[in-house]
C-alpha positions as a Python dict, from the first residue, in 0.01 Angstrom:
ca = {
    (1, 'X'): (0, 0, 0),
    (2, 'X'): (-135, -268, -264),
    (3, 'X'): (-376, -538, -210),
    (4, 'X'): (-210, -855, -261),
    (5, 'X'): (-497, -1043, -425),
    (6, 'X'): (-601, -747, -646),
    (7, 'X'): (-498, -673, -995),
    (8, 'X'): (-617, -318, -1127),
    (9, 'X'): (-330, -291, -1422),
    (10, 'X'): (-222, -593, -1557),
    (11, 'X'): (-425, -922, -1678),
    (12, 'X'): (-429, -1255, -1465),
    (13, 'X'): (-300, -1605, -1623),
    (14, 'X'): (-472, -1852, -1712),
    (15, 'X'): (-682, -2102, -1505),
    (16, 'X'): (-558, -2416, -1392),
    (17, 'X'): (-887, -2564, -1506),
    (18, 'X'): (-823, -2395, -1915),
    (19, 'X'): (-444, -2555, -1829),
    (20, 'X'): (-617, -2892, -1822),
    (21, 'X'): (-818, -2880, -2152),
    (22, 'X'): (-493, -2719, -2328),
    (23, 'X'): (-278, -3021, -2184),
    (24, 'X'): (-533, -3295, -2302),
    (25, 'X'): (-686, -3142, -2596),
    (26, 'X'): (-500, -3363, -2873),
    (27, 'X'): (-498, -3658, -2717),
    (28, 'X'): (-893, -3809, -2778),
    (29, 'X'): (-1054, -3779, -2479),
    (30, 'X'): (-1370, -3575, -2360),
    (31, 'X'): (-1295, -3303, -2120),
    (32, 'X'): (-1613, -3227, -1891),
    (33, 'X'): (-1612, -2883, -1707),
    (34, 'X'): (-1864, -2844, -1444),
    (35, 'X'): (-1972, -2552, -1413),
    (36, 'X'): (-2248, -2321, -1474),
    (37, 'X'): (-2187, -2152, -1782),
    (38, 'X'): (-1921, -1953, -1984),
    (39, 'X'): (-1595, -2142, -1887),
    (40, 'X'): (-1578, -2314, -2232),
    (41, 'X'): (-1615, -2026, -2421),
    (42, 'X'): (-1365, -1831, -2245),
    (43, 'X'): (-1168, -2108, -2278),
    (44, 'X'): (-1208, -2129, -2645),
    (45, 'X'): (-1239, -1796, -2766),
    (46, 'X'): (-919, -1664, -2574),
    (47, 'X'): (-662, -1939, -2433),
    (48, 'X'): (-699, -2225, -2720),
    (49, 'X'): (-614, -2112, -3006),
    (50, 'X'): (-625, -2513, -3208),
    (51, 'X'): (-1004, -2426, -3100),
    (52, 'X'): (-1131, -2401, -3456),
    (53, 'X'): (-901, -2609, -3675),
    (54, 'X'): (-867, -2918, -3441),
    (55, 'X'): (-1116, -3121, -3326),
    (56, 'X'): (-1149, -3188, -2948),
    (57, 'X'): (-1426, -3313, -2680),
    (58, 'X'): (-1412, -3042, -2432),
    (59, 'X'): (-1811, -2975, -2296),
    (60, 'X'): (-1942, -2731, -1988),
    (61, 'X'): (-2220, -2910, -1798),
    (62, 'X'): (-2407, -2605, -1786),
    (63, 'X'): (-2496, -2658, -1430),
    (64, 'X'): (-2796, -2462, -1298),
    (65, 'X'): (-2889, -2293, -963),
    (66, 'X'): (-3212, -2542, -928),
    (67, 'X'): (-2942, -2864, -960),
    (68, 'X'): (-2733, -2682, -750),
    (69, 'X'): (-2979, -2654, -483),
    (70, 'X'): (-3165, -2980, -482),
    (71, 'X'): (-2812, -3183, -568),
    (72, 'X'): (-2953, -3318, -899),
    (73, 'X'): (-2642, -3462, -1029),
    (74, 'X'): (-2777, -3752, -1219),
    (75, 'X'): (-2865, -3468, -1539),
    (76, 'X'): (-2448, -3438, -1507),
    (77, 'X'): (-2431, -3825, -1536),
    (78, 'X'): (-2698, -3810, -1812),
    (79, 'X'): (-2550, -3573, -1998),
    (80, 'X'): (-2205, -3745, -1995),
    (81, 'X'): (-2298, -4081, -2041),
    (82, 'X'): (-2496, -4004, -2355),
    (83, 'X'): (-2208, -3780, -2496),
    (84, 'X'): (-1966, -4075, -2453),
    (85, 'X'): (-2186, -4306, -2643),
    (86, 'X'): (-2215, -4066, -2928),
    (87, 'X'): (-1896, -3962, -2966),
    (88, 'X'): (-1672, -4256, -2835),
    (89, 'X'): (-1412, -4099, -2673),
    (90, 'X'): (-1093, -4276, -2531),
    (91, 'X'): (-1115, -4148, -2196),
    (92, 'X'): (-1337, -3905, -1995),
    (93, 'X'): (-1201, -3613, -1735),
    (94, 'X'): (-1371, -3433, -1508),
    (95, 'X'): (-1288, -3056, -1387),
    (96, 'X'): (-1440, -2836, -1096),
    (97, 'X'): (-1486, -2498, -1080),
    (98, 'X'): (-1579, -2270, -782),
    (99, 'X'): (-1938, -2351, -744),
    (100, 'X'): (-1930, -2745, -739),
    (101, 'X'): (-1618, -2680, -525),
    (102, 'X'): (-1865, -2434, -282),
    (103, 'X'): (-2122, -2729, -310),
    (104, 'X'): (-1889, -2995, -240),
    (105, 'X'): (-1946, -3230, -495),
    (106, 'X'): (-1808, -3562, -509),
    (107, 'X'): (-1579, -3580, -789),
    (108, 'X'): (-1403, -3958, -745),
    (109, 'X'): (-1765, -4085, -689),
    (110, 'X'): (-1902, -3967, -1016),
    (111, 'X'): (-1581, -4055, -1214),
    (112, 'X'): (-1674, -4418, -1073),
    (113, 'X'): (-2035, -4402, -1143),
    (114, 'X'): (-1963, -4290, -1511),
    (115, 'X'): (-1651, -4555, -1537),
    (116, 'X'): (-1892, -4825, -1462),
    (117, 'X'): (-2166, -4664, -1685),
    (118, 'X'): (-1964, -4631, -1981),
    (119, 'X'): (-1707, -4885, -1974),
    (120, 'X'): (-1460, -4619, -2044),
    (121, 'X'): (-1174, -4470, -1759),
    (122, 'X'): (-1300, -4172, -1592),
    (123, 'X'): (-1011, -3930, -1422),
    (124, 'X'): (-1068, -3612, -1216),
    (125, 'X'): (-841, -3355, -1232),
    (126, 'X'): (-835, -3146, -909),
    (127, 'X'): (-914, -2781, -1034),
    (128, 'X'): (-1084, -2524, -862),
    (129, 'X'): (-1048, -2234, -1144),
    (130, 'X'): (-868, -2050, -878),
    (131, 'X'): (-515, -2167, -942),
    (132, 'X'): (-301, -2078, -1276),
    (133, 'X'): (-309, -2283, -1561),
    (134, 'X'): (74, -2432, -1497),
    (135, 'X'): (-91, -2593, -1212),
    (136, 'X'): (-379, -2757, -1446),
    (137, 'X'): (-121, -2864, -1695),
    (138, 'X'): (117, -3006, -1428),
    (139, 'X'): (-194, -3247, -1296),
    (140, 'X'): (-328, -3366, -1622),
    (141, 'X'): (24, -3477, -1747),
    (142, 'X'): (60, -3658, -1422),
    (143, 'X'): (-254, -3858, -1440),
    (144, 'X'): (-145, -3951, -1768),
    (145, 'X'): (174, -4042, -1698),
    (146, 'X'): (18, -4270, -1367),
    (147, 'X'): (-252, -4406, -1616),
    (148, 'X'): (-207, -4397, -1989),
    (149, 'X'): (133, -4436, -2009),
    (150, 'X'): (197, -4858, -2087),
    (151, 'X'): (410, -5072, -1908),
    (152, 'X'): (733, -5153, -2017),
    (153, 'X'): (802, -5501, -2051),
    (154, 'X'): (1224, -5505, -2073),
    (155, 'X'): (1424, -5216, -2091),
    (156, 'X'): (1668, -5149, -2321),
    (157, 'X'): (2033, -5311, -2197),
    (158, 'X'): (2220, -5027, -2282),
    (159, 'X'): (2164, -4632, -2372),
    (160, 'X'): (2127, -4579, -2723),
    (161, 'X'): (2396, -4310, -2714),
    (162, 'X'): (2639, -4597, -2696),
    (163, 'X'): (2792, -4748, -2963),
    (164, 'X'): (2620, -5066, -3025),
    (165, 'X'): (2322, -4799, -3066),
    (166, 'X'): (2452, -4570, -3251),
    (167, 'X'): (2600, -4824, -3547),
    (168, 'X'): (2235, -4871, -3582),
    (169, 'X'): (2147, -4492, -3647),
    (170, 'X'): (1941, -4485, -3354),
    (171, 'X'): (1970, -4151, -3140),
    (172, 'X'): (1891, -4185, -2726),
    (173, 'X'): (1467, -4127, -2703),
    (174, 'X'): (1371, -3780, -2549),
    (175, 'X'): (1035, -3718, -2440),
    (176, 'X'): (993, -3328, -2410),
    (177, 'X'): (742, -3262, -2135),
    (178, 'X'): (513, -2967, -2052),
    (179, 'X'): (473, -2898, -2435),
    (180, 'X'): (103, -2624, -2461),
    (181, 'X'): (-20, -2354, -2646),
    (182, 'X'): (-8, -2165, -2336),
    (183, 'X'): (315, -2101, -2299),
    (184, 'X'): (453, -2183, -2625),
    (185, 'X'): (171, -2036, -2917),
    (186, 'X'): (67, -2184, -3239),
    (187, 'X'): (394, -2075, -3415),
    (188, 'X'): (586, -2360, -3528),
    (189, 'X'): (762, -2400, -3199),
    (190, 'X'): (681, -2730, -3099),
    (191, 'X'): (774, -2853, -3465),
    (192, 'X'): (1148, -2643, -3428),
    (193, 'X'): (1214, -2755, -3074),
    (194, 'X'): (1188, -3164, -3234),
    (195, 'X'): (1439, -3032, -3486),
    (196, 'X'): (1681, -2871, -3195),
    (197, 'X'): (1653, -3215, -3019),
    (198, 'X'): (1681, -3422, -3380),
    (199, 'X'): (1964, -3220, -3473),
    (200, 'X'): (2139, -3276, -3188),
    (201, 'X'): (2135, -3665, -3263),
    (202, 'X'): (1807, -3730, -3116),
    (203, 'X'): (1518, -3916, -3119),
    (204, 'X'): (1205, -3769, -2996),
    (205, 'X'): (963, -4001, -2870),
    (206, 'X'): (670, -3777, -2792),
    (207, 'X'): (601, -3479, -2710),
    (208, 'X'): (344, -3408, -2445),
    (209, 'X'): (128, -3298, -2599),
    (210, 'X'): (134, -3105, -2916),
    (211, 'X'): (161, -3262, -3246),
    (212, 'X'): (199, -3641, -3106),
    (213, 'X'): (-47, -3904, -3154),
    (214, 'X'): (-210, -4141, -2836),
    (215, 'X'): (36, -4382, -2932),
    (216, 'X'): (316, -4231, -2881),
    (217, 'X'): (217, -4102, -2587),
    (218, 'X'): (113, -4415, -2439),
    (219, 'X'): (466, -4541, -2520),
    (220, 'X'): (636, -4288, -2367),
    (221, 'X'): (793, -4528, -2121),
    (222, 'X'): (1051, -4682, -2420),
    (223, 'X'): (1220, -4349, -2399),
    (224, 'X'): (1519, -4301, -2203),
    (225, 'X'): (1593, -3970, -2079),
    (226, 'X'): (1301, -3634, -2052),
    (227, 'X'): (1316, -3315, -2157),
    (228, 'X'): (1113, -3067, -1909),
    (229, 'X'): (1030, -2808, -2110),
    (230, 'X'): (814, -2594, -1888),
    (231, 'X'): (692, -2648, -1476),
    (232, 'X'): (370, -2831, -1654),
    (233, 'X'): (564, -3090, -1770),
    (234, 'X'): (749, -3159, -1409),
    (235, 'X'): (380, -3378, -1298),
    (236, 'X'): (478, -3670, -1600),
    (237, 'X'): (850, -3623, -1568),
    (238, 'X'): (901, -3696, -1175),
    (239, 'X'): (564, -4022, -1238),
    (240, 'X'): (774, -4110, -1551),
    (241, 'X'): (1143, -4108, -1321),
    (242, 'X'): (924, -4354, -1065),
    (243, 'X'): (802, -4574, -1317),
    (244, 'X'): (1044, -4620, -1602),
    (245, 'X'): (1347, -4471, -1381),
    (246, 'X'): (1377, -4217, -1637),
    (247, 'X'): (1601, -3902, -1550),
    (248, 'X'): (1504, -3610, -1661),
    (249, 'X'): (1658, -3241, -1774),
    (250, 'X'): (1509, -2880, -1719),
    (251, 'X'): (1544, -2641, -1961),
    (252, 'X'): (1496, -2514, -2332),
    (253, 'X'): (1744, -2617, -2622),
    (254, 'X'): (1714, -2230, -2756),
    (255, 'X'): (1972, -2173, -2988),
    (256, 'X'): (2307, -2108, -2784),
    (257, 'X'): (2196, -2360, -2531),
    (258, 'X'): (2136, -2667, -2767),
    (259, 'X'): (2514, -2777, -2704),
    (260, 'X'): (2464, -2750, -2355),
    (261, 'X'): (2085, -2945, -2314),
    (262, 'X'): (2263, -3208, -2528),
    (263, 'X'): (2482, -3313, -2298),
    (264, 'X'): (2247, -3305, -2015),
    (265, 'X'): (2043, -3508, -2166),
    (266, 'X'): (2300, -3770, -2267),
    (267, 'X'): (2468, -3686, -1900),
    (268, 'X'): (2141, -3772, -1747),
    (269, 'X'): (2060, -4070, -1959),
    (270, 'X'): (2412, -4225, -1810),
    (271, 'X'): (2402, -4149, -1467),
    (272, 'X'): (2040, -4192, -1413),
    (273, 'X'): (2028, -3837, -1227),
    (274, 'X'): (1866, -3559, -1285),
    (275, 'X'): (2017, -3264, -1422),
    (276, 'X'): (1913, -2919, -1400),
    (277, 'X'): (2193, -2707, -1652),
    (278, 'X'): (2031, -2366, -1624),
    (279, 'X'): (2167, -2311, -1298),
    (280, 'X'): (2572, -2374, -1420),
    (281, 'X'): (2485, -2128, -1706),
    (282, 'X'): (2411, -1861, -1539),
    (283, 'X'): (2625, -1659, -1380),
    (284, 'X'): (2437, -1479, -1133),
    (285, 'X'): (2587, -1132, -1253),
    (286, 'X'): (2447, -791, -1168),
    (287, 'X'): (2208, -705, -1404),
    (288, 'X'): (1962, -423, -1502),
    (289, 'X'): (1731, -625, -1734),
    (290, 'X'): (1466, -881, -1600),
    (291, 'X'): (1235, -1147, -1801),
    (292, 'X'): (884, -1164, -1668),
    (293, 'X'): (696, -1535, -1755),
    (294, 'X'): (683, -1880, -1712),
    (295, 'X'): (982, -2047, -1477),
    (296, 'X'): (1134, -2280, -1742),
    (297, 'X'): (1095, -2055, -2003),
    (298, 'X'): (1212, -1734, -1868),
    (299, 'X'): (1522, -1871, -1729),
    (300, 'X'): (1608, -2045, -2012),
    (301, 'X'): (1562, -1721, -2210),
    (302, 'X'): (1787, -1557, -1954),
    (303, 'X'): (2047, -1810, -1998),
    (304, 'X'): (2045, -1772, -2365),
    (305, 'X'): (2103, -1363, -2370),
    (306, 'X'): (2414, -1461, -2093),
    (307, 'X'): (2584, -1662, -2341),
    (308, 'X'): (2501, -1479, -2648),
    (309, 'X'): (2586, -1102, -2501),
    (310, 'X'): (2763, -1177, -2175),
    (311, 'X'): (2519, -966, -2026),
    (312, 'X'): (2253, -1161, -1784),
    (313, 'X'): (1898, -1111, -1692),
    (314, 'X'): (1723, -1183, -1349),
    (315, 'X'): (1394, -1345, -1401),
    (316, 'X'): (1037, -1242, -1223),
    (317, 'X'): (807, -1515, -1212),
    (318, 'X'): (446, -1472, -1084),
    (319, 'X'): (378, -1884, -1156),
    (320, 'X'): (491, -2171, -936),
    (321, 'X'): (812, -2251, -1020),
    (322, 'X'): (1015, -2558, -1132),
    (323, 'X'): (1315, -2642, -982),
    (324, 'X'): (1621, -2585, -1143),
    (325, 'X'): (1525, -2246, -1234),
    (326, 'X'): (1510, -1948, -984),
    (327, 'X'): (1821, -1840, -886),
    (328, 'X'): (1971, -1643, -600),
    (329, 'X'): (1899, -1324, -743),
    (330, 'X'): (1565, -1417, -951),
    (331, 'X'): (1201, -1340, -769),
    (332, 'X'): (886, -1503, -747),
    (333, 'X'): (611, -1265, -729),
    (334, 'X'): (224, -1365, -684),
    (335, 'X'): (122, -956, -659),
    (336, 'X'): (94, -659, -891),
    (337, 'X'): (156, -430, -617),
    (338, 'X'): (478, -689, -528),
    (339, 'X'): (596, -715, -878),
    (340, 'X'): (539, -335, -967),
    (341, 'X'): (815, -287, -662),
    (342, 'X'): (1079, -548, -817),
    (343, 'X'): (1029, -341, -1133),
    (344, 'X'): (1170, -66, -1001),
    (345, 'X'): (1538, -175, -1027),
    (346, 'X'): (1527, -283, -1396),
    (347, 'X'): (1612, 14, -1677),
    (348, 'X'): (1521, -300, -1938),
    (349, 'X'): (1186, -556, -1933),
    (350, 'X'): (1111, -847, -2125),
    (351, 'X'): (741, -982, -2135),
    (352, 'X'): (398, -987, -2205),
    (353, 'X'): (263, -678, -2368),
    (354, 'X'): (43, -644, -2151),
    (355, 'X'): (286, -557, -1853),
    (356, 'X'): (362, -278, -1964),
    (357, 'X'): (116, -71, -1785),
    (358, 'X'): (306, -106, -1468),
    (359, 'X'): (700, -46, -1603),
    (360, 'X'): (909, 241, -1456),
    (361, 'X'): (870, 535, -1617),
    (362, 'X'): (1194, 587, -1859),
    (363, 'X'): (1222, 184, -1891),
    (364, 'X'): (1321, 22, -2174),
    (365, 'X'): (987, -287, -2243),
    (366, 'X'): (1060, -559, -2516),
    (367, 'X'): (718, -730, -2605),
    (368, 'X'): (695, -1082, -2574),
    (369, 'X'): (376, -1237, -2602),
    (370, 'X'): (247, -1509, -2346),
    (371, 'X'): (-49, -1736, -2436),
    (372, 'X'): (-151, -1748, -2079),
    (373, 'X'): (-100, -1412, -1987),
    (374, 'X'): (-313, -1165, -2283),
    (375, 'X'): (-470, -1484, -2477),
    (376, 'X'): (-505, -1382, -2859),
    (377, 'X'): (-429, -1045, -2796),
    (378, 'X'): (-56, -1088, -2978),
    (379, 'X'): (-101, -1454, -3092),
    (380, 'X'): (22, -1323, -3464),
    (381, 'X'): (387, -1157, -3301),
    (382, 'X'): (479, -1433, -3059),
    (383, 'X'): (794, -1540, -3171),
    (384, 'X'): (916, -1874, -3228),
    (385, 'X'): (1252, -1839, -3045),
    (386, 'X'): (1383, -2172, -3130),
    (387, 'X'): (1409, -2065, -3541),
    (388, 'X'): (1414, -1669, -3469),
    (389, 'X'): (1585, -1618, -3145),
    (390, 'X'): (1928, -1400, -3283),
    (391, 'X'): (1674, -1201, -3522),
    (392, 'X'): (1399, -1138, -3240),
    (393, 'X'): (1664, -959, -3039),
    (394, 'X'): (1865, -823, -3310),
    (395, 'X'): (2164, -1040, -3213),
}
């Protein structure tokens, strides 16, 4: 017998509230957190690890039980308002935790009082600190894709894949989506997966949101095709597909599947549909190895060892999962006591160190750090998989 909602071995992930910050960190704005005290530093000190060489807004209200109580929430408006004014930023968000959510504070009516107080837009992201952090980054890219993302005043009257495009040296324009330190470190990862894309003939546009400036962010909606790139980045892609009519692709261009993204992205870019590759790749074989982690990632991973060794690798995933992903024989697990079962029938486990307190005894456990998962625990031996992938495995 386990309790479902109990974890004795293993760590938790991430909050959705930390995936917010980590989503909107680069990208000038002031990140508010309401909440008593200790979020930000937990925040800081174990999920962001651009905390001390990058500059960022990101403040706790430091909300006390006498506010609380008496519903004194003009200090919060205060406090904001006079942070804005000092340090200018371009937008202001607001995130709940579990005691304003207990109290039932009014979230859109603040973010209007402090819009009108100072002049600047004020969002709220719907957090609760309960959820995982995929769920925070999903929302935040989504309210920038409804609301920073410009209009497009005339598309372009032909792909750029096409010839009149390509006599110009211009490659079709990728966004990759879903892009955090959370699921993809501070390794060099977000700089090699622009090279798998540029390689490939493209041109990356932006990428949400590590190592791209406002501006290209903002002009995301000249691009022509997406690149999903974990379930965070699903929020922009499916506001970006309504706006701009942009199709989008779910997956990772590791190294034996850059051949294959490429021509899902230039497949998607011509039909207009979306394409999700990773479930053609895979074969669905029997397998005794599973990958435990994030949906997008893990499968791609998967799909990856398939075509490299011809021998495949179910996937567990205890996050919400993007579709395209989860196969017939892959599980989605929100338990320890659940996923110590599904263990049980793998001689071979890929994941987060910190899993492997509950493997079967006599399995075979292949570290693979997770951001989300252990925090800086194993930030130095997460491996960039886009440059190292063959040597990580010993392919």
């Amino acid at each position: 017998m386990f309790m479902k909602e109990a974890v004795s071995r293993i760590s938790t992930y991430s909050a959705d509230t930390f995936g917010v910050c980590s989503a909107l960190f680069e990208l000038g704005g002031m990140t508010v957190i309401h909440d008593p005290s200790g979020c930000n530093s937990t925040y800081t000190t174990h999920d962001e690890p651009r905390w001390y060489d990058t500059d960022s807004l990101i403040f706790i209200t430091g909300l006390t039980e006498m506010d609380a109580v008496l519903g004194n929430e003009e200090k919060l408006l205060h406090d904001v308002e006079t942070a804005a004014a000092k340090y200018q930023p371009r937008f202001i968000t607001l995130l709940c935790t579990p005691v304003p959510l207990l109290m039932g504070t009014d979230f859109p009516a603040l973010a209007k009082v402090l819009q009108k107080r100072t002049g600047l837009p004020v969002f709220f992201v719907a957090t609760n600190s309960m959820q995982t952090y995929e769920q925070g980054i999903f929302k935040a890219f989504k309210m920038v894709a409804e609301h920073m993302v410009a209009a497009v005043s005339a598309p372009s009257s032909c792909c750029s894949w096409q010839p009149s495009f390509a006599s110009q040296g211009q490659g079709l324009k990728v966004n990759i989506l879903g892009v955090t330190p959370l699921d993809f470190a501070v390794n060099g990862s977000e700089k090699a997966l622009r090279r798998c894309l540029t390689r490939q003939g493209f041109a990356v546009s932006s990428l949400w949101a590590m190592g791209s400036v406002y501006e290209e962010i903002r002009d995301a909606g000249r691009a022509e095709v997406n690149l999903v790139a974990s379930y965070g980045g699903l929020g922009a892609a499916t506001v970006l597909q309504e706006r701009f009519s942009q199709p989008y692709v779910v997956g990772l261009p590791l190294p034996p599947l850059q051949e294959i993204l490429a021509a899902s992205l230039r497949t998607a870019a011509a039909t207009g549909r979306v394409q999700y590759p990773l479930l053609t790749v895979r074969q669905e074989k029997e397998t005794a190895t599973v990958i435990i982690g994030e949906s997008v990632y893990a499968t791609s991973l998967a799909a990856a060892l398939e075509r490299v060794t011809g021998e495949g690798a179910d996937v567990c995933c205890p996050l919400a999962a993007a579709p395209g992903t989860l196969g017939a024989r892959d599980h989605q697990v929100r338990s320890e006591g659940a996923l110590m079962e599904v263990l049980q029938a793998y001689k071979t486990i890929i994941a987060d160190p910190l899993y492997e307190a509950i493997i079967p005894e006599g399995a075979k456990f292949i570290p693979l750090g997770h951001e989300a998962f252990s925090g800086r625990l194993y930030q130095a031996s997460i491996p960039n998989l886009f440059k190292d992938f063959n040597s990580f495995f010993h392919i």
